[in-house]
Amino acid sequence: MERKDGVGHPILGIESSCDETAAAILAPDGTILAERVLSQIADHAAFGGVVPEIAARAHLAALDAMVKDALREAGLGFTQLAAIAATAGPGLIGGLLVGTAYAKGAAIAAGLPYIAINHLEAHALTARLPGLAAAQPAFPYLLLLLSGGHSQCVAVEGLGRYRLLGTTLDDAVGEAFDKSAKLLGLPYPGGPALEAMALEGAPSIALPRPLRGREGCDFSFSGLKTAIAQLVAEEPPGPIARARAANIAASFQAAVTDILGDRLSHALAMCPSATAIVVAGGVAANKAIRARLAEIAAQAGKPLIAPPLRLCTDNAVMVAWAGLERLRAGATSKLAAPCKPRWPLDSLA
Ligand code: KG4
Ligand code: ZN
């Protein structure tokens, strides 16, 4: 193994763009040697959402010990790495600064290349991690990113080549789940709680399906959230009856499922050469949504690749993998590379 090109050695990836602190080490062939993730949900739950300052301080408190712990598990020191990759955007600036400053400092100290990773690119490339899908998806493939911060439909045409087919015009899909769940009195993050409640009810309430049938594959969820707010406001004062809340939850989930299914069908028409459909983001954990997307993929004769949940939600394995792909392509970053709280995927080329 020769250190000069870096490619023959493991890579360290760091994620700190939102409310997960994560570190992972991958072998040159993509094998996961160590992975760590620490969710800050408990730190933010009392506030009903992520508080940026609390997030940044929590990353700072956890990151160094986490990286050293991962290195220990992998049996490596910093100087045995090929490179250090860290999420540099998009995300909350405080957390991005913590992760990238740590990565740059360690890279300088150990004489390694630094690689600034776009968080969305990391989600987009995860499906190519060896062993994850029956076959590594070839470019181009479709990515449906459904998280608390992002709702995007992207044609992944190559490393660094992403064509944005559609995005949300207002709330992200996970945000719509969280806000609707909150209206129903469910705890944060509301997606899993709302899904569980939906199982007790029936989709018996008529709700809007914003943008369904419209050209393109943009999303809109705020009208749906407003509809839920109105339904809740019409209820008698006091906690909402469980059976009623369950019907509202089921109806909300059915509406989101219809919207996403419709948007995916449009995306397939916009990228007919797609070799596969990849879903990522926490909302991809939703069984009803997954089942609908699988149905549409099967109809189109394309495989649906849904990485295991821990690789679907924010993690550092995806950052390390994107780093490996970039390292192989010779696309390392300058130490002066800035953090970018806003960093659209289609600006990477
Ligand atoms: O990808 P993710 O972990 O990261 C962030 O965006 O930070 O996504 C979290 C989002 C939250 O909005 C959460 O409510 C939603 O994913 N989510 C779900 C489910 N599990 C997580 N939404 C619907 N159904 C679920 N089972
Ligand atoms: Zn993410």
Short mmCIF file of C-alpha atoms and ligand atoms in Angstrom, two decimals:
data_model
loop_
_atom_site.label_atom_id
_atom_site.label_comp_id
_atom_site.label_asym_id
_atom_site.label_seq_id
_atom_site.Cartn_x
_atom_site.Cartn_y
_atom_site.Cartn_z
CA MET A 1 0.00 0.00 0.00
CA GLU A 2 1.53 3.27 -1.11
CA ARG A 3 0.46 6.47 0.64
CA LYS A 4 1.41 8.84 -2.19
CA ASP A 5 -1.80 8.62 -4.22
CA GLY A 6 -3.70 7.97 -1.02
CA VAL A 7 -6.09 5.55 -2.71
CA GLY A 8 -4.66 2.41 -1.10
CA HIS A 9 -5.42 3.49 2.47
CA PRO A 10 -8.63 3.85 4.51
CA ILE A 11 -10.53 7.12 4.63
CA LEU A 12 -12.15 8.96 7.54
CA GLY A 13 -15.51 10.67 7.05
CA ILE A 14 -17.10 13.21 9.40
CA GLU A 15 -20.73 14.39 9.46
CA SER A 16 -21.95 17.34 11.55
CA SER A 17 -24.31 19.32 9.32
CA CYS A 18 -27.45 18.99 11.43
CA ASP A 19 -28.27 17.08 14.60
CA GLU A 20 -26.18 13.92 14.18
CA THR A 21 -22.50 13.82 15.05
CA ALA A 22 -20.96 10.96 13.08
CA ALA A 23 -17.60 9.50 12.11
CA ALA A 24 -16.78 6.49 9.93
CA ILE A 25 -13.74 4.79 8.49
CA LEU A 26 -13.91 2.89 5.21
CA ALA A 27 -11.32 0.59 3.65
CA PRO A 28 -10.28 1.47 0.09
CA ASP A 29 -12.78 -1.10 -1.25
CA GLY A 30 -15.63 0.55 0.70
CA THR A 31 -15.73 -1.98 3.55
CA ILE A 32 -16.88 -0.26 6.75
CA LEU A 33 -14.10 -0.55 9.33
CA ALA A 34 -15.80 1.57 12.00
CA GLU A 35 -18.91 3.74 12.22
CA ARG A 36 -20.21 5.96 14.99
CA VAL A 37 -23.27 8.14 15.17
CA LEU A 38 -24.64 10.16 18.03
CA SER A 39 -28.12 11.61 17.66
CA GLN A 40 -28.86 14.87 19.44
CA ILE A 41 -32.64 14.31 19.40
CA ALA A 42 -32.81 14.35 23.21
CA ASP A 43 -30.97 17.71 23.32
CA HIS A 44 -33.49 19.34 20.99
CA ALA A 45 -36.75 17.54 21.82
CA ALA A 46 -37.85 20.08 24.43
CA PHE A 47 -37.69 22.81 21.75
CA GLY A 48 -39.69 20.86 19.14
CA GLY A 49 -36.89 21.17 16.56
CA VAL A 50 -33.14 21.57 16.10
CA VAL A 51 -31.57 24.56 17.90
CA PRO A 52 -28.44 25.49 15.88
CA GLU A 53 -26.33 26.74 18.79
CA ILE A 54 -27.07 23.66 20.90
CA ALA A 55 -26.26 21.47 17.89
CA ALA A 56 -22.87 23.12 17.28
CA ARG A 57 -21.84 22.82 20.92
CA ALA A 58 -22.93 19.18 21.05
CA HIS A 59 -20.84 18.39 17.92
CA LEU A 60 -17.84 20.07 19.51
CA ALA A 61 -18.29 18.10 22.72
CA ALA A 62 -18.56 14.72 20.99
CA LEU A 63 -16.48 14.73 17.82
CA ASP A 64 -12.87 14.29 18.97
CA ALA A 65 -13.56 11.32 21.25
CA MET A 66 -15.80 9.77 18.61
CA VAL A 67 -13.15 9.96 15.86
CA LYS A 68 -10.47 8.53 18.15
CA ASP A 69 -12.80 5.74 19.20
CA ALA A 70 -13.49 4.87 15.56
CA LEU A 71 -9.76 4.93 14.75
CA ARG A 72 -9.14 2.62 17.72
CA GLU A 73 -11.73 0.14 16.45
CA ALA A 74 -10.19 0.22 12.98
CA GLY A 75 -6.72 -0.21 14.50
CA LEU A 76 -5.44 2.91 12.74
CA GLY A 77 -3.74 6.19 13.50
CA PHE A 78 -4.39 9.40 11.57
CA THR A 79 -1.16 9.00 9.59
CA GLN A 80 -2.31 5.65 8.20
CA LEU A 81 -5.31 7.23 6.50
CA ALA A 82 -5.55 8.20 2.84
CA ALA A 83 -7.59 11.35 3.42
CA ILE A 84 -10.12 13.03 5.68
CA ALA A 85 -13.52 13.95 4.28
CA ALA A 86 -16.04 16.14 6.08
CA THR A 87 -19.46 17.53 5.25
CA ALA A 88 -18.94 21.18 4.31
CA GLY A 89 -22.56 21.96 3.44
CA PRO A 90 -25.42 22.39 3.08
CA GLY A 91 -26.41 22.57 6.73
CA LEU A 92 -26.16 24.60 9.91
CA ILE A 93 -23.03 26.75 9.84
CA GLY A 94 -21.98 26.07 13.45
CA GLY A 95 -21.93 22.31 13.00
CA LEU A 96 -20.26 22.56 9.59
CA LEU A 97 -17.49 24.70 11.09
CA VAL A 98 -16.91 22.19 13.89
CA GLY A 99 -16.64 19.20 11.52
CA THR A 100 -14.58 20.84 8.79
CA ALA A 101 -12.21 22.64 11.19
CA TYR A 102 -11.56 19.32 12.92
CA ALA A 103 -10.98 17.56 9.58
CA LYS A 104 -8.68 20.28 8.29
CA GLY A 105 -6.68 20.39 11.51
CA ALA A 106 -6.20 16.62 11.51
CA ALA A 107 -5.34 16.65 7.79
CA ILE A 108 -2.66 19.31 8.32
CA ALA A 109 -1.22 17.51 11.34
CA ALA A 110 -1.08 14.12 9.57
CA GLY A 111 -0.14 15.47 6.13
CA LEU A 112 -3.28 14.16 4.46
CA PRO A 113 -5.58 15.52 1.77
CA TYR A 114 -8.81 17.15 2.95
CA ILE A 115 -12.03 16.58 1.01
CA ALA A 116 -15.02 18.90 1.45
CA ILE A 117 -18.18 16.88 0.91
CA ASN A 118 -21.60 18.10 -0.14
CA HIS A 119 -24.05 16.37 2.22
CA LEU A 120 -26.58 15.85 -0.56
CA GLU A 121 -23.93 14.29 -2.80
CA ALA A 122 -23.11 11.91 0.04
CA HIS A 123 -26.78 10.85 0.24
CA ALA A 124 -26.82 10.53 -3.56
CA LEU A 125 -23.77 8.25 -3.77
CA THR A 126 -24.52 5.98 -0.77
CA ALA A 127 -26.34 3.49 -2.97
CA ARG A 128 -23.02 2.84 -4.76
CA LEU A 129 -21.39 1.58 -1.56
CA PRO A 130 -20.19 -1.93 -2.49
CA GLY A 131 -22.45 -4.69 -1.22
CA LEU A 132 -25.35 -2.40 -0.48
CA ALA A 133 -27.48 -3.21 -3.53
CA ALA A 134 -27.61 -6.48 -5.47
CA ALA A 135 -25.62 -4.62 -8.11
CA GLN A 136 -23.97 -1.22 -7.79
CA PRO A 137 -26.27 1.16 -9.67
CA ALA A 138 -24.70 2.56 -12.81
CA PHE A 139 -25.14 6.22 -13.75
CA PRO A 140 -27.62 7.66 -14.40
CA TYR A 141 -30.01 6.74 -11.61
CA LEU A 142 -32.79 8.58 -9.88
CA LEU A 143 -32.46 9.76 -6.30
CA LEU A 144 -35.45 10.63 -4.19
CA LEU A 145 -34.12 12.36 -1.10
CA LEU A 146 -36.82 12.53 1.56
CA SER A 147 -35.58 13.93 4.84
CA GLY A 148 -36.40 16.47 7.51
CA GLY A 149 -34.39 19.13 5.71
CA HIS A 150 -34.67 18.15 2.04
CA SER A 151 -37.15 16.90 -0.51
CA GLN A 152 -35.42 16.53 -3.83
CA CYS A 153 -35.62 14.44 -6.91
CA VAL A 154 -32.27 14.23 -8.66
CA ALA A 155 -30.90 12.52 -11.76
CA VAL A 156 -27.48 11.27 -10.62
CA GLU A 157 -25.57 11.34 -13.92
CA GLY A 158 -22.03 10.88 -12.62
CA LEU A 159 -19.71 11.91 -9.81
CA GLY A 160 -20.35 15.63 -9.36
CA ARG A 161 -23.00 15.60 -12.10
CA TYR A 162 -26.45 16.01 -10.64
CA ARG A 163 -29.52 17.27 -12.47
CA LEU A 164 -32.16 18.57 -10.09
CA LEU A 165 -35.51 17.40 -11.45
CA GLY A 166 -37.63 18.77 -8.65
CA THR A 167 -37.54 20.11 -5.15
CA THR A 168 -39.96 21.28 -2.51
CA LEU A 169 -41.53 24.69 -2.99
CA ASP A 170 -42.10 25.03 0.75
CA ASP A 171 -41.67 22.45 3.54
CA ALA A 172 -39.51 19.35 3.27
CA VAL A 173 -41.51 16.13 3.46
CA GLY A 174 -40.08 15.15 6.87
CA GLU A 175 -40.84 18.65 8.11
CA ALA A 176 -44.46 18.19 7.00
CA PHE A 177 -44.57 14.93 8.97
CA ASP A 178 -43.04 16.62 12.01
CA LYS A 179 -45.34 19.65 11.92
CA SER A 180 -48.48 17.57 11.37
CA ALA A 181 -47.46 15.19 14.14
CA LYS A 182 -46.97 18.14 16.48
CA LEU A 183 -50.49 19.39 15.65
CA LEU A 184 -51.77 15.93 16.61
CA GLY A 185 -49.94 16.16 19.92
CA LEU A 186 -47.22 13.64 19.02
CA PRO A 187 -43.61 14.05 20.20
CA TYR A 188 -40.69 15.25 18.04
CA PRO A 189 -39.49 13.92 15.65
CA GLY A 190 -43.02 13.18 14.58
CA GLY A 191 -42.55 11.01 11.48
CA PRO A 192 -42.24 7.62 13.18
CA ALA A 193 -44.95 8.49 15.75
CA LEU A 194 -47.33 9.63 13.02
CA GLU A 195 -46.71 6.43 11.03
CA ALA A 196 -47.49 4.32 14.10
CA MET A 197 -50.68 6.28 14.75
CA ALA A 198 -51.76 6.00 11.09
CA LEU A 199 -51.84 2.22 11.52
CA GLU A 200 -54.71 2.63 14.01
CA GLY A 201 -56.84 4.72 11.65
CA ALA A 202 -58.24 4.85 8.13
CA PRO A 203 -57.52 7.38 5.38
CA SER A 204 -61.14 8.51 5.53
CA ILE A 205 -60.63 12.29 5.44
CA ALA A 206 -60.32 14.16 2.12
CA LEU A 207 -57.07 16.13 2.00
CA PRO A 208 -55.40 18.09 -0.82
CA ARG A 209 -52.63 16.59 -2.97
CA PRO A 210 -50.70 19.75 -3.93
CA LEU A 211 -49.10 19.69 -7.41
CA ARG A 212 -50.32 16.15 -8.15
CA GLY A 213 -50.56 15.66 -11.90
CA ARG A 214 -48.64 18.87 -12.59
CA GLU A 215 -45.70 18.84 -14.96
CA GLY A 216 -42.23 18.25 -13.53
CA CYS A 217 -41.57 16.84 -10.12
CA ASP A 218 -41.55 19.70 -7.66
CA PHE A 219 -43.21 19.05 -4.30
CA SER A 220 -45.37 21.17 -2.04
CA PHE A 221 -46.48 20.17 1.44
CA SER A 222 -47.46 23.34 3.24
CA GLY A 223 -51.10 23.19 2.02
CA LEU A 224 -51.39 19.73 3.48
CA LYS A 225 -50.02 20.91 6.81
CA THR A 226 -52.50 23.83 6.79
CA ALA A 227 -55.33 21.39 6.11
CA ILE A 228 -54.29 19.35 9.15
CA ALA A 229 -54.12 22.54 11.24
CA GLN A 230 -57.69 23.38 10.17
CA LEU A 231 -58.97 19.89 11.02
CA VAL A 232 -57.37 20.09 14.45
CA ALA A 233 -58.78 23.61 15.02
CA GLU A 234 -62.31 22.31 14.32
CA GLU A 235 -62.01 19.76 17.11
CA PRO A 236 -63.56 20.46 20.53
CA PRO A 237 -61.13 22.01 23.05
CA GLY A 238 -58.80 19.63 24.90
CA PRO A 239 -56.76 16.71 23.63
CA ILE A 240 -57.96 15.33 20.31
CA ALA A 241 -59.74 11.95 20.50
CA ARG A 242 -57.32 9.15 19.67
CA ALA A 243 -59.54 7.56 16.99
CA ARG A 244 -59.96 10.92 15.25
CA ALA A 245 -56.22 11.65 15.43
CA ALA A 246 -55.51 8.21 13.96
CA ASN A 247 -57.82 8.90 11.00
CA ILE A 248 -56.16 12.27 10.42
CA ALA A 249 -52.72 10.64 10.59
CA ALA A 250 -53.74 7.90 8.14
CA SER A 251 -55.26 10.47 5.77
CA PHE A 252 -52.14 12.65 5.93
CA GLN A 253 -49.86 9.70 5.22
CA ALA A 254 -52.06 8.59 2.32
CA ALA A 255 -51.90 12.09 0.82
CA VAL A 256 -48.09 12.27 1.12
CA THR A 257 -47.78 8.77 -0.35
CA ASP A 258 -49.94 9.79 -3.34
CA ILE A 259 -47.92 12.96 -3.87
CA LEU A 260 -44.58 11.16 -3.75
CA GLY A 261 -45.80 8.37 -6.02
CA ASP A 262 -47.05 10.89 -8.56
CA ARG A 263 -43.79 12.87 -8.43
CA LEU A 264 -41.70 9.71 -8.87
CA SER A 265 -43.71 8.74 -11.96
CA HIS A 266 -42.99 12.16 -13.43
CA ALA A 267 -39.30 11.89 -12.53
CA LEU A 268 -39.09 8.55 -14.36
CA ALA A 269 -40.55 10.19 -17.43
CA MET A 270 -37.94 12.96 -17.15
CA CYS A 271 -35.06 10.49 -16.90
CA PRO A 272 -36.11 7.40 -18.86
CA SER A 273 -32.56 6.03 -18.99
CA ALA A 274 -32.36 5.76 -15.18
CA THR A 275 -30.90 2.37 -14.22
CA ALA A 276 -32.43 2.36 -10.73
CA ILE A 277 -34.42 4.37 -8.22
CA VAL A 278 -32.66 5.18 -4.97
CA VAL A 279 -34.42 6.54 -1.89
CA ALA A 280 -32.64 8.22 1.00
CA GLY A 281 -33.51 10.33 4.02
CA GLY A 282 -35.40 9.50 7.21
CA VAL A 283 -38.81 9.50 5.54
CA ALA A 284 -37.66 6.54 3.43
CA ALA A 285 -38.22 4.53 6.63
CA ASN A 286 -41.98 4.95 6.19
CA LYS A 287 -43.42 1.60 5.15
CA ALA A 288 -46.44 2.95 3.27
CA ILE A 289 -44.26 5.32 1.27
CA ARG A 290 -41.64 2.67 0.61
CA ALA A 291 -44.33 0.24 -0.60
CA ARG A 292 -45.76 2.81 -3.04
CA LEU A 293 -42.34 3.69 -4.43
CA ALA A 294 -41.55 -0.03 -4.82
CA GLU A 295 -44.79 -0.51 -6.72
CA ILE A 296 -43.95 2.28 -9.16
CA ALA A 297 -40.38 1.03 -9.57
CA ALA A 298 -41.65 -2.48 -10.32
CA GLN A 299 -44.08 -1.12 -12.90
CA ALA A 300 -41.19 0.72 -14.55
CA GLY A 301 -39.03 -2.43 -14.42
CA LYS A 302 -36.31 -0.69 -12.36
CA PRO A 303 -34.80 -1.79 -9.07
CA LEU A 304 -35.67 0.27 -6.00
CA ILE A 305 -32.63 0.66 -3.78
CA ALA A 306 -33.42 1.69 -0.22
CA PRO A 307 -30.27 1.58 1.91
CA PRO A 308 -30.69 0.28 5.46
CA LEU A 309 -32.08 3.02 7.69
CA ARG A 310 -28.79 3.84 9.40
CA LEU A 311 -27.29 4.64 5.98
CA CYS A 312 -30.48 6.40 4.78
CA THR A 313 -30.50 8.93 7.62
CA ASP A 314 -27.59 11.23 8.38
CA ASN A 315 -24.39 9.25 8.91
CA ALA A 316 -20.67 9.45 8.22
CA VAL A 317 -20.34 6.27 6.16
CA MET A 318 -21.90 8.17 3.28
CA VAL A 319 -19.48 11.05 3.76
CA ALA A 320 -16.48 8.70 3.78
CA TRP A 321 -17.80 6.90 0.68
CA ALA A 322 -18.30 10.17 -1.22
CA GLY A 323 -14.77 11.04 -0.09
CA LEU A 324 -13.43 7.78 -1.53
CA GLU A 325 -15.18 8.38 -4.84
CA ARG A 326 -13.74 11.91 -4.96
CA LEU A 327 -10.27 10.77 -3.91
CA ARG A 328 -10.23 8.19 -6.71
CA ALA A 329 -11.24 10.91 -9.14
CA GLY A 330 -8.43 13.16 -7.84
CA ALA A 331 -11.00 15.65 -6.59
CA THR A 332 -9.54 16.68 -3.24
CA SER A 333 -10.16 20.14 -1.74
CA LYS A 334 -8.04 23.09 -0.77
CA LEU A 335 -7.68 23.71 2.94
CA ALA A 336 -9.18 27.11 2.25
CA ALA A 337 -12.41 25.49 0.97
CA PRO A 338 -15.24 27.25 2.83
CA CYS A 339 -18.31 25.83 4.56
CA LYS A 340 -21.44 26.46 2.54
CA PRO A 341 -24.71 26.52 4.51
CA ARG A 342 -26.43 26.64 1.11
CA TRP A 343 -24.84 24.42 -1.51
CA PRO A 344 -27.18 23.17 -4.25
CA LEU A 345 -26.32 19.78 -5.67
CA ASP A 346 -26.54 20.97 -9.26
CA SER A 347 -23.79 23.54 -8.66
CA LEU A 348 -21.08 20.91 -8.12
CA ALA A 349 -20.07 20.18 -11.72
O1 KG4 B 1 -32.72 11.97 7.12
P1 KG4 B 1 -33.11 12.41 8.46
O2 KG4 B 1 -32.76 11.54 9.62
O3 KG4 B 1 -32.41 13.76 8.72
C1 KG4 B 1 -32.74 15.03 8.79
O4 KG4 B 1 -33.41 15.56 7.90
O5 KG4 B 1 -32.22 15.61 9.78
O6 KG4 B 1 -34.69 12.64 8.45
C2 KG4 B 1 -35.42 12.93 9.58
C3 KG4 B 1 -36.85 13.10 9.16
C4 KG4 B 1 -37.71 13.65 10.28
O7 KG4 B 1 -38.50 14.70 9.74
C5 KG4 B 1 -38.55 12.45 10.68
O8 KG4 B 1 -39.81 12.80 11.21
C6 KG4 B 1 -38.69 11.73 9.36
O9 KG4 B 1 -37.42 11.85 8.76
N1 KG4 B 1 -39.03 10.32 9.55
C7 KG4 B 1 -40.18 9.74 9.15
C8 KG4 B 1 -40.13 8.40 9.56
N2 KG4 B 1 -38.96 8.21 10.22
C9 KG4 B 1 -38.29 9.39 10.20
N3 KG4 B 1 -41.21 10.24 8.45
C10 KG4 B 1 -42.22 9.40 8.18
N4 KG4 B 1 -42.26 8.12 8.56
C11 KG4 B 1 -41.26 7.57 9.26
N5 KG4 B 1 -41.30 6.30 9.63
ZN ZN B 2 -29.27 14.27 5.36
#
